[in-house]
Tab-separated table of C-alpha atoms and ligand atoms in Angstrom:
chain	number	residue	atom	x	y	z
A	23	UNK	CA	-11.936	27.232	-74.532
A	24	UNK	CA	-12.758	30.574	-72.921
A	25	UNK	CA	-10.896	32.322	-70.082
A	26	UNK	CA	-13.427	31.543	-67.748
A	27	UNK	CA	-13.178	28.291	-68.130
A	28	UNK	CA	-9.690	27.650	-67.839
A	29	UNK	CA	-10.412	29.450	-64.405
A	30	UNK	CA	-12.985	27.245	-63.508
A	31	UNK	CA	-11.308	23.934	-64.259
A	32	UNK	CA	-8.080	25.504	-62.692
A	33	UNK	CA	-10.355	25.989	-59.246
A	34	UNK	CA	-11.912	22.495	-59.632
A	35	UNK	CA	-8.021	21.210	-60.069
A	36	UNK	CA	-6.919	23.355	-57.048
A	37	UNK	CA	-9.918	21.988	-55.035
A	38	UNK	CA	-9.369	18.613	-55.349
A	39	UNK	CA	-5.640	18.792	-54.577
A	40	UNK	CA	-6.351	20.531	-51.353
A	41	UNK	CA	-9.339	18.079	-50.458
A	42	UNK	CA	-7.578	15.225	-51.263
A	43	UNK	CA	-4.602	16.421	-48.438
A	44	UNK	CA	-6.893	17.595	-45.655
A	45	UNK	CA	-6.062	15.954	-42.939
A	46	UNK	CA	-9.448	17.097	-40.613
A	47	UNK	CA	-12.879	18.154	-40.362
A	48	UNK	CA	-11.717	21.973	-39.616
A	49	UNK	CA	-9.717	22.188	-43.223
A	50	UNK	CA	-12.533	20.509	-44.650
A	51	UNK	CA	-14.951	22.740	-43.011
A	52	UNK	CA	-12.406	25.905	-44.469
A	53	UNK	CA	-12.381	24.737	-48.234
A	54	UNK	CA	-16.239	24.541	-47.872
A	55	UNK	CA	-16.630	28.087	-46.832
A	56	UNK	CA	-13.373	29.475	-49.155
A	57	UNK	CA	-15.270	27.460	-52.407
A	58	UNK	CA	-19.153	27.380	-51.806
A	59	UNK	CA	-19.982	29.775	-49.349
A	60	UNK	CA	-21.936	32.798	-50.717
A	61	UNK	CA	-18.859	34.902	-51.100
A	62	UNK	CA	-16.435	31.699	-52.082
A	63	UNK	CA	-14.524	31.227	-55.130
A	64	UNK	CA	-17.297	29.475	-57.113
A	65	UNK	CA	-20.343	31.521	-56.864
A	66	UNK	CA	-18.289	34.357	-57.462
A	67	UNK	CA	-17.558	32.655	-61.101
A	68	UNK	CA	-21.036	32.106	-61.349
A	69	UNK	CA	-21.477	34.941	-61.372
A	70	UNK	CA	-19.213	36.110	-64.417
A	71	UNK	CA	-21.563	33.832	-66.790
A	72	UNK	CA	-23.842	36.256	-67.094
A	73	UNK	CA	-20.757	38.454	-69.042
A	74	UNK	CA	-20.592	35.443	-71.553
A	75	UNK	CA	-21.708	36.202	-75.100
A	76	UNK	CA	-24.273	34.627	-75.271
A	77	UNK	CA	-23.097	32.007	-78.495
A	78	UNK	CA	-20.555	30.468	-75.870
A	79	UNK	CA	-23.458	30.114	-73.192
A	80	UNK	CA	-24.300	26.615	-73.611
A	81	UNK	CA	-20.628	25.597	-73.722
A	82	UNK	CA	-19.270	27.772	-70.568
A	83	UNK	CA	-22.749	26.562	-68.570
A	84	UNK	CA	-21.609	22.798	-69.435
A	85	UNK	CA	-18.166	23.316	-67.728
A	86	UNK	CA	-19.621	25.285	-64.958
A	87	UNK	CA	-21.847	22.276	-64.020
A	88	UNK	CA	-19.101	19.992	-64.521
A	89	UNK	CA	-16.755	22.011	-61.932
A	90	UNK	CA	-19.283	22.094	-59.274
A	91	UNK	CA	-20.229	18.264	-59.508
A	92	UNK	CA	-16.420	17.918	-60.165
A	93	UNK	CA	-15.708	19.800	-56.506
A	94	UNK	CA	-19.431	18.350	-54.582
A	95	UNK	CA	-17.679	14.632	-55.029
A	96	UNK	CA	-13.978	16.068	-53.575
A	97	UNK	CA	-15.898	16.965	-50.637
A	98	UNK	CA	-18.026	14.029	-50.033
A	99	UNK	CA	-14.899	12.113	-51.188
A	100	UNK	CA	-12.503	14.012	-48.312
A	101	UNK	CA	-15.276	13.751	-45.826
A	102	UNK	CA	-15.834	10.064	-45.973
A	103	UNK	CA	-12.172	9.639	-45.601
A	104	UNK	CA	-11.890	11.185	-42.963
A	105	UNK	CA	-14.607	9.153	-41.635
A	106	UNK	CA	-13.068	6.197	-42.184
A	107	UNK	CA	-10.179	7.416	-40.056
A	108	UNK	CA	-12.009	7.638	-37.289
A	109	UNK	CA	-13.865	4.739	-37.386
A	110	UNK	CA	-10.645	3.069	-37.475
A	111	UNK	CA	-9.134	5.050	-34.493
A	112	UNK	CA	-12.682	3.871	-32.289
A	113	UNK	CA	-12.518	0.382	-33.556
A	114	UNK	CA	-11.448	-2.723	-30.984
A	115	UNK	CA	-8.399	-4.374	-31.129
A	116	UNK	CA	-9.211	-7.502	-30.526
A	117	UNK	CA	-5.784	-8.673	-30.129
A	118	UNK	CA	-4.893	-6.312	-26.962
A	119	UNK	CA	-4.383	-7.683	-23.287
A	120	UNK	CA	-7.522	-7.499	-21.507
A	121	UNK	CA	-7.947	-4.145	-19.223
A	122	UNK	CA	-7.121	-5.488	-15.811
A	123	UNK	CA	-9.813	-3.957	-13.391
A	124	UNK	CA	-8.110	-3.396	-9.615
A	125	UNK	CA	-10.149	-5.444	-7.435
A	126	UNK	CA	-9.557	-4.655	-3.547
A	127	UNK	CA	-9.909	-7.162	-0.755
A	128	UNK	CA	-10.734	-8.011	2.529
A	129	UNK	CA	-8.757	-6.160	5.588
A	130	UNK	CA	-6.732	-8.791	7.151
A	131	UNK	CA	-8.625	-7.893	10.721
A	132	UNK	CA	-11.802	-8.649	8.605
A	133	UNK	CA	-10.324	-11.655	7.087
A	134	UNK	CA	-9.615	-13.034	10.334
A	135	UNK	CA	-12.253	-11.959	11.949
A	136	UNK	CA	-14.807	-13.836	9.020
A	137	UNK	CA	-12.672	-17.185	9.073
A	138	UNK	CA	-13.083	-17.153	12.951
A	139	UNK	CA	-17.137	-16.326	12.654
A	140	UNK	CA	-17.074	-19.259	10.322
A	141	UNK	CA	-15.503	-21.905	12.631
A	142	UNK	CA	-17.836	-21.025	15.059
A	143	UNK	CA	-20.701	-20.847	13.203
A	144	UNK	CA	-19.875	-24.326	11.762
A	145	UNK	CA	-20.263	-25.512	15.272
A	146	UNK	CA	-23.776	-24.107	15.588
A	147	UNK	CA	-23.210	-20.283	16.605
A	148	UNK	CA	-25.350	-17.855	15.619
A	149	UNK	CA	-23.836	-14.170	15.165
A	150	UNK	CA	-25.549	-11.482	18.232
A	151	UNK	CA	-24.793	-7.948	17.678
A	152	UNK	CA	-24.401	-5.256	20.073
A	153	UNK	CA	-24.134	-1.522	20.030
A	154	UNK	CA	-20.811	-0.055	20.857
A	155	UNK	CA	-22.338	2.837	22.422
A	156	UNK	CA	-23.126	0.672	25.787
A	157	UNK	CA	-24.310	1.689	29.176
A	158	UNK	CA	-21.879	1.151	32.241
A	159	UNK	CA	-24.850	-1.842	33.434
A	160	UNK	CA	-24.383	-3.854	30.306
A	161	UNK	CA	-20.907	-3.416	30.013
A	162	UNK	CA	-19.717	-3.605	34.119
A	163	UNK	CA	-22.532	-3.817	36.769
A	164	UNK	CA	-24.507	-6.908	34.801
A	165	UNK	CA	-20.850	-8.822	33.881
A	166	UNK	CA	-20.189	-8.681	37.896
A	167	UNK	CA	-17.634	-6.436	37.688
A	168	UNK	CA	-17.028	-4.617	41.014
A	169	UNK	CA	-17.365	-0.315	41.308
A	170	UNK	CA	-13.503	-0.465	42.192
A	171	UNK	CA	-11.731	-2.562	39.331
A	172	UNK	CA	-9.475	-0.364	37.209
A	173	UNK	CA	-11.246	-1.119	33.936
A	174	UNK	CA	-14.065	1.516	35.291
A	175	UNK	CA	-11.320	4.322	35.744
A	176	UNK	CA	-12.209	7.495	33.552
A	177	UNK	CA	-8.310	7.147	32.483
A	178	UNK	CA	-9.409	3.511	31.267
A	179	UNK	CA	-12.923	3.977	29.454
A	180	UNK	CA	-14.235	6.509	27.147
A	181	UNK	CA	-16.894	7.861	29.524
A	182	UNK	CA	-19.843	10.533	27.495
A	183	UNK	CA	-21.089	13.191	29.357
A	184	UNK	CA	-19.340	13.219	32.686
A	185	UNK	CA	-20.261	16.699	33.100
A	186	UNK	CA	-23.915	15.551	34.227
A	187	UNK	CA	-23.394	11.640	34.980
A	188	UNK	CA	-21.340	9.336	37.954
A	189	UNK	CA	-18.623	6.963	35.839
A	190	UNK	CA	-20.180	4.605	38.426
A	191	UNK	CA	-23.953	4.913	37.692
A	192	UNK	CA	-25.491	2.335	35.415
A	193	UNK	CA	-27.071	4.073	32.487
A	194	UNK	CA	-23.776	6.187	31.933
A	195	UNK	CA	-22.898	6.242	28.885
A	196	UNK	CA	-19.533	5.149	27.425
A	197	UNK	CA	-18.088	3.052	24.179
A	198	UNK	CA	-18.105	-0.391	25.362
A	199	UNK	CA	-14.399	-1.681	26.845
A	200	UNK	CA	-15.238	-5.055	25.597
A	201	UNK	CA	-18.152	-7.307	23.391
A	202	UNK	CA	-19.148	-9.069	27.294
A	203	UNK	CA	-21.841	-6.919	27.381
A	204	UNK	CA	-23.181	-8.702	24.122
A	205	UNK	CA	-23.441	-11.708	26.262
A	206	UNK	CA	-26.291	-9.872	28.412
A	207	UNK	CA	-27.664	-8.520	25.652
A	208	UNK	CA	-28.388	-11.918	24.389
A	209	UNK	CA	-29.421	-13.455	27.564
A	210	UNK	CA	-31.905	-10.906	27.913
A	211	UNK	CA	-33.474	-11.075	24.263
A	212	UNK	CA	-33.439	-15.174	24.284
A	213	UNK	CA	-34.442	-17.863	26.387
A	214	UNK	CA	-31.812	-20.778	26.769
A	215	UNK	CA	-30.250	-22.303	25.132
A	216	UNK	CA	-28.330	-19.430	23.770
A	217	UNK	CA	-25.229	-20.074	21.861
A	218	UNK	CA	-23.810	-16.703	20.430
A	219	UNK	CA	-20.528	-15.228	18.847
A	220	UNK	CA	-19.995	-11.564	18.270
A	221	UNK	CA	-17.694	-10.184	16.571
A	222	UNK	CA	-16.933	-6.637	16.945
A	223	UNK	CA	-15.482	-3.380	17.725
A	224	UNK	CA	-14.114	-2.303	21.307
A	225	UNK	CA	-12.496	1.375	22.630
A	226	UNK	CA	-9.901	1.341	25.563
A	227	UNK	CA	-7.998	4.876	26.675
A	228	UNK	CA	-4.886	3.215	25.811
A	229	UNK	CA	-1.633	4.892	24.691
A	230	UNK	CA	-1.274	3.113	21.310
A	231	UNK	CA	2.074	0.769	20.792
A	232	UNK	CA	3.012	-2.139	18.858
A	233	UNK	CA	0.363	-4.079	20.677
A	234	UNK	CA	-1.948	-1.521	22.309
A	235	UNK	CA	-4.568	0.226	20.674
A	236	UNK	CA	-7.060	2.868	21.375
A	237	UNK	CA	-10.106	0.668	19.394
A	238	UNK	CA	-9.393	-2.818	18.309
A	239	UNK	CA	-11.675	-5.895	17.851
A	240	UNK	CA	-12.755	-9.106	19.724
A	241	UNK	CA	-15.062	-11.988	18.813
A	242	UNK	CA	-17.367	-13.319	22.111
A	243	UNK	CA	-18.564	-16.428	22.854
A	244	UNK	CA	-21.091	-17.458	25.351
A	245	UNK	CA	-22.939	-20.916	25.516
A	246	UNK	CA	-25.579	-21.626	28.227
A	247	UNK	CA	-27.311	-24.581	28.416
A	248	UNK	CA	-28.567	-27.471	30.771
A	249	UNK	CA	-25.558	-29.386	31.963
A	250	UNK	CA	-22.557	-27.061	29.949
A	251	UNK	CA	-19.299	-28.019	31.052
A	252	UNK	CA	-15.541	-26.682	31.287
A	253	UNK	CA	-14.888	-29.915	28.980
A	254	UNK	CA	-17.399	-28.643	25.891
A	255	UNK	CA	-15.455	-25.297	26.544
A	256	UNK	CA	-12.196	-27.043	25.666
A	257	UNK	CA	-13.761	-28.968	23.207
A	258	UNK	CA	-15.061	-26.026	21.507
A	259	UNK	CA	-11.446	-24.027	21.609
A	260	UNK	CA	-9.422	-27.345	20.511
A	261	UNK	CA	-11.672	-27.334	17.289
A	262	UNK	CA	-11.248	-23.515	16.934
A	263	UNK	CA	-7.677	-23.458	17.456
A	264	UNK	CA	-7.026	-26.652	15.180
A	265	UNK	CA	-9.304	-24.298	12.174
A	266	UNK	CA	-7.752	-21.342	12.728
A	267	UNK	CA	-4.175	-22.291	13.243
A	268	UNK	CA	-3.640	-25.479	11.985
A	269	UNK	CA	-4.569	-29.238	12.780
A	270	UNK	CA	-1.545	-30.297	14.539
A	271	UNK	CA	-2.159	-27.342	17.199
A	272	UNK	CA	-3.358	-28.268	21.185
A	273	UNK	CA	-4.592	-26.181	23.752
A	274	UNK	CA	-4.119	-25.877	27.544
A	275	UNK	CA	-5.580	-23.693	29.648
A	276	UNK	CA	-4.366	-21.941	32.694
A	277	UNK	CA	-5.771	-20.794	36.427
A	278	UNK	CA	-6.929	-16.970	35.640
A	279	UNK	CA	-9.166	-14.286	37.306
A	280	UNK	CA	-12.680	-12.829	35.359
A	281	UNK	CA	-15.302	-11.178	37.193
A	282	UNK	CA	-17.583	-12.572	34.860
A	283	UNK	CA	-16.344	-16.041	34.847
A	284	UNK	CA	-15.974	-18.652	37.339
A	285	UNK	CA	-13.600	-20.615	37.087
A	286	UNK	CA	-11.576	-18.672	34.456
A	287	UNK	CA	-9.077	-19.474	32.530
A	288	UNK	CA	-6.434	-18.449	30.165
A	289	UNK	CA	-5.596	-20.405	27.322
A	290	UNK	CA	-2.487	-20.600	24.843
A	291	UNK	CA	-2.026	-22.527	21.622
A	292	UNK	CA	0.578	-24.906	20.933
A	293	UNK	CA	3.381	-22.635	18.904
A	294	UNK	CA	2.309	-22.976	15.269
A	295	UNK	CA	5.942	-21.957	14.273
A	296	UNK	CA	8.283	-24.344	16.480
A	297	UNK	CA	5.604	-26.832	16.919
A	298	UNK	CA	5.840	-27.047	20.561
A	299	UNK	CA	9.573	-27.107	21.096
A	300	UNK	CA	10.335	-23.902	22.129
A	301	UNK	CA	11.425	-20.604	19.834
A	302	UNK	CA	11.792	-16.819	19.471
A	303	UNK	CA	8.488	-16.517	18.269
A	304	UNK	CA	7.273	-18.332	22.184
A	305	UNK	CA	9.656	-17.220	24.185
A	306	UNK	CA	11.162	-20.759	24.433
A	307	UNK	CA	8.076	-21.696	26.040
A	308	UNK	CA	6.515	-23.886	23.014
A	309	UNK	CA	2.737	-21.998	24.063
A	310	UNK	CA	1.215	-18.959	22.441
A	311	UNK	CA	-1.500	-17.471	24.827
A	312	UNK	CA	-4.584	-16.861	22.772
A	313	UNK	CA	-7.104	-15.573	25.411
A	314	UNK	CA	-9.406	-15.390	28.174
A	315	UNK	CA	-12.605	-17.473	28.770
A	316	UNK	CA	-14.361	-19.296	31.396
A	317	UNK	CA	-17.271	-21.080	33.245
A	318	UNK	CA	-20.201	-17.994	33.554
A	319	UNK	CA	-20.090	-16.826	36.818
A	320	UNK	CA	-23.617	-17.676	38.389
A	321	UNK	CA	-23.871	-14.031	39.529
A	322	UNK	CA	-23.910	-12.849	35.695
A	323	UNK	CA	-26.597	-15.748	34.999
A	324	UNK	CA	-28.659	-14.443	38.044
A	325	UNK	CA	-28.564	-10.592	36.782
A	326	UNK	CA	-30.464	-11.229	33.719
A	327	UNK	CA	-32.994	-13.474	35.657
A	328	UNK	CA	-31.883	-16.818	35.062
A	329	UNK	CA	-31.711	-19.596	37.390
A	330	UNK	CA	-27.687	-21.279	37.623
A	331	UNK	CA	-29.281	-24.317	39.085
A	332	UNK	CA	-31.296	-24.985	35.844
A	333	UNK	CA	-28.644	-24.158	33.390
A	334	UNK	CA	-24.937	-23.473	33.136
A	335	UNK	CA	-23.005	-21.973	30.575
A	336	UNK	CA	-18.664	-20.999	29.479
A	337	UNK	CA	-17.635	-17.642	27.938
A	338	UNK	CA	-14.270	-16.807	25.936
A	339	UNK	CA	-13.360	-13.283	24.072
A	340	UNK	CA	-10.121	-13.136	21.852
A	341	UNK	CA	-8.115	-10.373	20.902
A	342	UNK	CA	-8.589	-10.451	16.690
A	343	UNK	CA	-5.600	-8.162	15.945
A	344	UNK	CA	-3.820	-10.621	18.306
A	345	UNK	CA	-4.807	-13.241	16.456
A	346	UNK	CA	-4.159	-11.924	13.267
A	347	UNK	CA	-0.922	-11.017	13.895
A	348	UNK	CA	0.231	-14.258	15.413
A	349	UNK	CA	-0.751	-15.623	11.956
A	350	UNK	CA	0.697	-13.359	9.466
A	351	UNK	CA	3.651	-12.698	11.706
A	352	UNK	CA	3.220	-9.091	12.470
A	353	UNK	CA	5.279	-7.444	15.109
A	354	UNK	CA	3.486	-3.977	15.730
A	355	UNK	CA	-0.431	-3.277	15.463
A	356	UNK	CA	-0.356	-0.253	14.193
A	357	UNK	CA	0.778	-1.520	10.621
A	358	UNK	CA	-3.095	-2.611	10.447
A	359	UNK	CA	-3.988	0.658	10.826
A	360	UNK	CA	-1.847	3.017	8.395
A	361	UNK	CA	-3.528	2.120	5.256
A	362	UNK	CA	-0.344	1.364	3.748
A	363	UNK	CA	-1.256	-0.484	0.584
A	364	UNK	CA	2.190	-2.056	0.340
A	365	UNK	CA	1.438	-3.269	3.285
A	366	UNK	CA	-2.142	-4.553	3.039
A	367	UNK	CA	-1.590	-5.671	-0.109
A	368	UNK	CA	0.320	-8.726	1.200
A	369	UNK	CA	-2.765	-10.334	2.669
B	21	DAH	N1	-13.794	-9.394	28.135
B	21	DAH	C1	-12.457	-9.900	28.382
B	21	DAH	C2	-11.440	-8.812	28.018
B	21	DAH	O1	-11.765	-7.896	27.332
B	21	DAH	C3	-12.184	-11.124	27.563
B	21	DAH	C4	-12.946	-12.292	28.055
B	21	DAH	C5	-12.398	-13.133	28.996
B	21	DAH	C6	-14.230	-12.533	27.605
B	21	DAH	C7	-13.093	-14.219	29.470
B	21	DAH	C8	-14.944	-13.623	28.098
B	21	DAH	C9	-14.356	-14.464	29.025
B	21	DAH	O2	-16.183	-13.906	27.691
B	21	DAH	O3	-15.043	-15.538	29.497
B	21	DAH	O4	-10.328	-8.902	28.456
């Protein structure tokens, strides 16, 4: 055996060691360009055959070709291993958990506010909308409310524009104090019957405390028909209250004052956590007032152009943070409102 070939099978040995540890693409890549790039180890021993005398020729060629298949299959060999590896990182395990995908939910003050659109709708509601950028007519002058009550105070009512526009005149713009005005708003786009809840958002100039806030949300009802009585008012609330609360829960109303209502009334729930008796939670008083609603005042019918001798109709609005926290037991508003997720998480 010549010298060079003891050299060449030493490099094919050497080779093969090395591929057979590499451990990545990069070394691979390395070996390639140390062993068969144009200046690597083996065309450099190439070229030395041409020194060979030329009896030992055939011989030296042989183990020349033999080295550089011998070192072509440690390559391919090294590179499909290392395939293989990563094919195996990539591949499924079919016998992990599941990824568990964070799904949010509801806000409780939508939550509440959905169940209650769904009572009413299941006694033949419809949902009105309204903007809550209202003018001081649909939100005051049409619900009979007179220039001097307090609600109209620029201390009480976000009022636009002041600079150019009276609080008191009635396309003044402000955000609406209440959803009333909705109740014009559907009076005016439907004949009667019109039977209407909206839900929605409403802005007071409130200092905000544990049950005060500067925006909060009400639902409004408003039924007018021929021949609508306080009696399919209570009706209606006993069924609400009995949904919302719980089917061992009355009503009662009491004497109250609405300029947009006549007569009004407030009304409490029996209390869902004493059952009556009397607790903490009541005051002792067994009742849990819920919120104001009434017979429409004529005057209100008469501003949109209807006639209270053909029809007649009762109105109610509730509070939905109220009612939301009388249900999960919240003491202070503002919890709603923080975005805490330990909090909202609970609901
Ligand atoms: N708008 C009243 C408020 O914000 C609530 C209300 C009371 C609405 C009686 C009504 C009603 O429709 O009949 O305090």
């Amino acid at each position: 055996m010549t010298e060079l070939e003891d050299k060449l099978l030493a490099v094919l040995a050497e080779a093969q060691e090395l591929l057979s540890k590499a451990a990545d693409a990069n070394t691979v890549e390395e070996l390639r360009v140390k062993y068969l790039s144009r200046k690597g180890v083996l065309p450099a021993l190439m070229s030395e055959l041409g020194k060979v005398p030329a009896e030992q020729k055939p011989q030296v060629g042989k183990t020349l070709n033999q080295v550089k298949t011998g070192i072509n299959a440690a390559f391919a060999e090294a590179q499909e291993r290392l395939e293989a590896k990563a094919d195996a990182q990539n591949a499924i395990d079919v016998t992990l958990p599941g990824r568990c995908r964070c799904h949010g939910h509801q806000h409780p003050i939508t939550q509440v506010m959905e169940e209650a659109v769904a009572i009413f709708r299941r006694m033949g509601f419809v949902v009105a909308d309204g903007p809550d950028l209202e003018d001081v007519w649909h939100n005051f002058d049409a619900l009979n409310a007179p220039q001097d009550h307090p609600s109209r105070a620029v201390t009480d009512t976000f009022y636009f524009d002041l600079e150019h526009h009276d609080f008191l005149a009635p396309d003044t713009m402000i955000l609406r104090t209440q959803t009333s005005p909705v109740q014009i708003r559907a009076m005016q786009a439907h004949p009667a019957p019109v039977r209407i809840v909206c839900p929605g958002r409403c802005y007071r100039r409130d200092t905000p405390d544990a049950t005060h806030g500067m925006s909060f949300h009400q639902i409004e009802g408003l039924y007018v028909d021929k021949k609508v009585s306080l009696a399919d008012l209570k009706g209606t609330l006993s069924y609400y209250a009995k949904e919302m609360f719980g089917s061992s829960v009355k009503i009662r109303f009491r004497p109250h004052f609405f300029p947009f209502t006549e007569p009004s009334v407030e009304w409490d729930a029996s209390c869902m956590i004493c059952g009556g008796k009397g607790c903490k939670v009541c005051k002792g008083s067994g009742w849990i007032e819920i919120s104001g609603a009434g017979m429409v005042n004529p005057k209100v019918l008469q501003n949109v152009g209807w006639d209270p001798n053909e029809v007649s109709g009762y109105a109610f609005g509730m509070g939905i943070e109220r009612i939301a926290m009388i249900r999960y037991a919240i003491n202070d508003l503002r919890l709603l409102y923080e975005n805490d997720l330990r909090f909202l998480h609970q609901f």
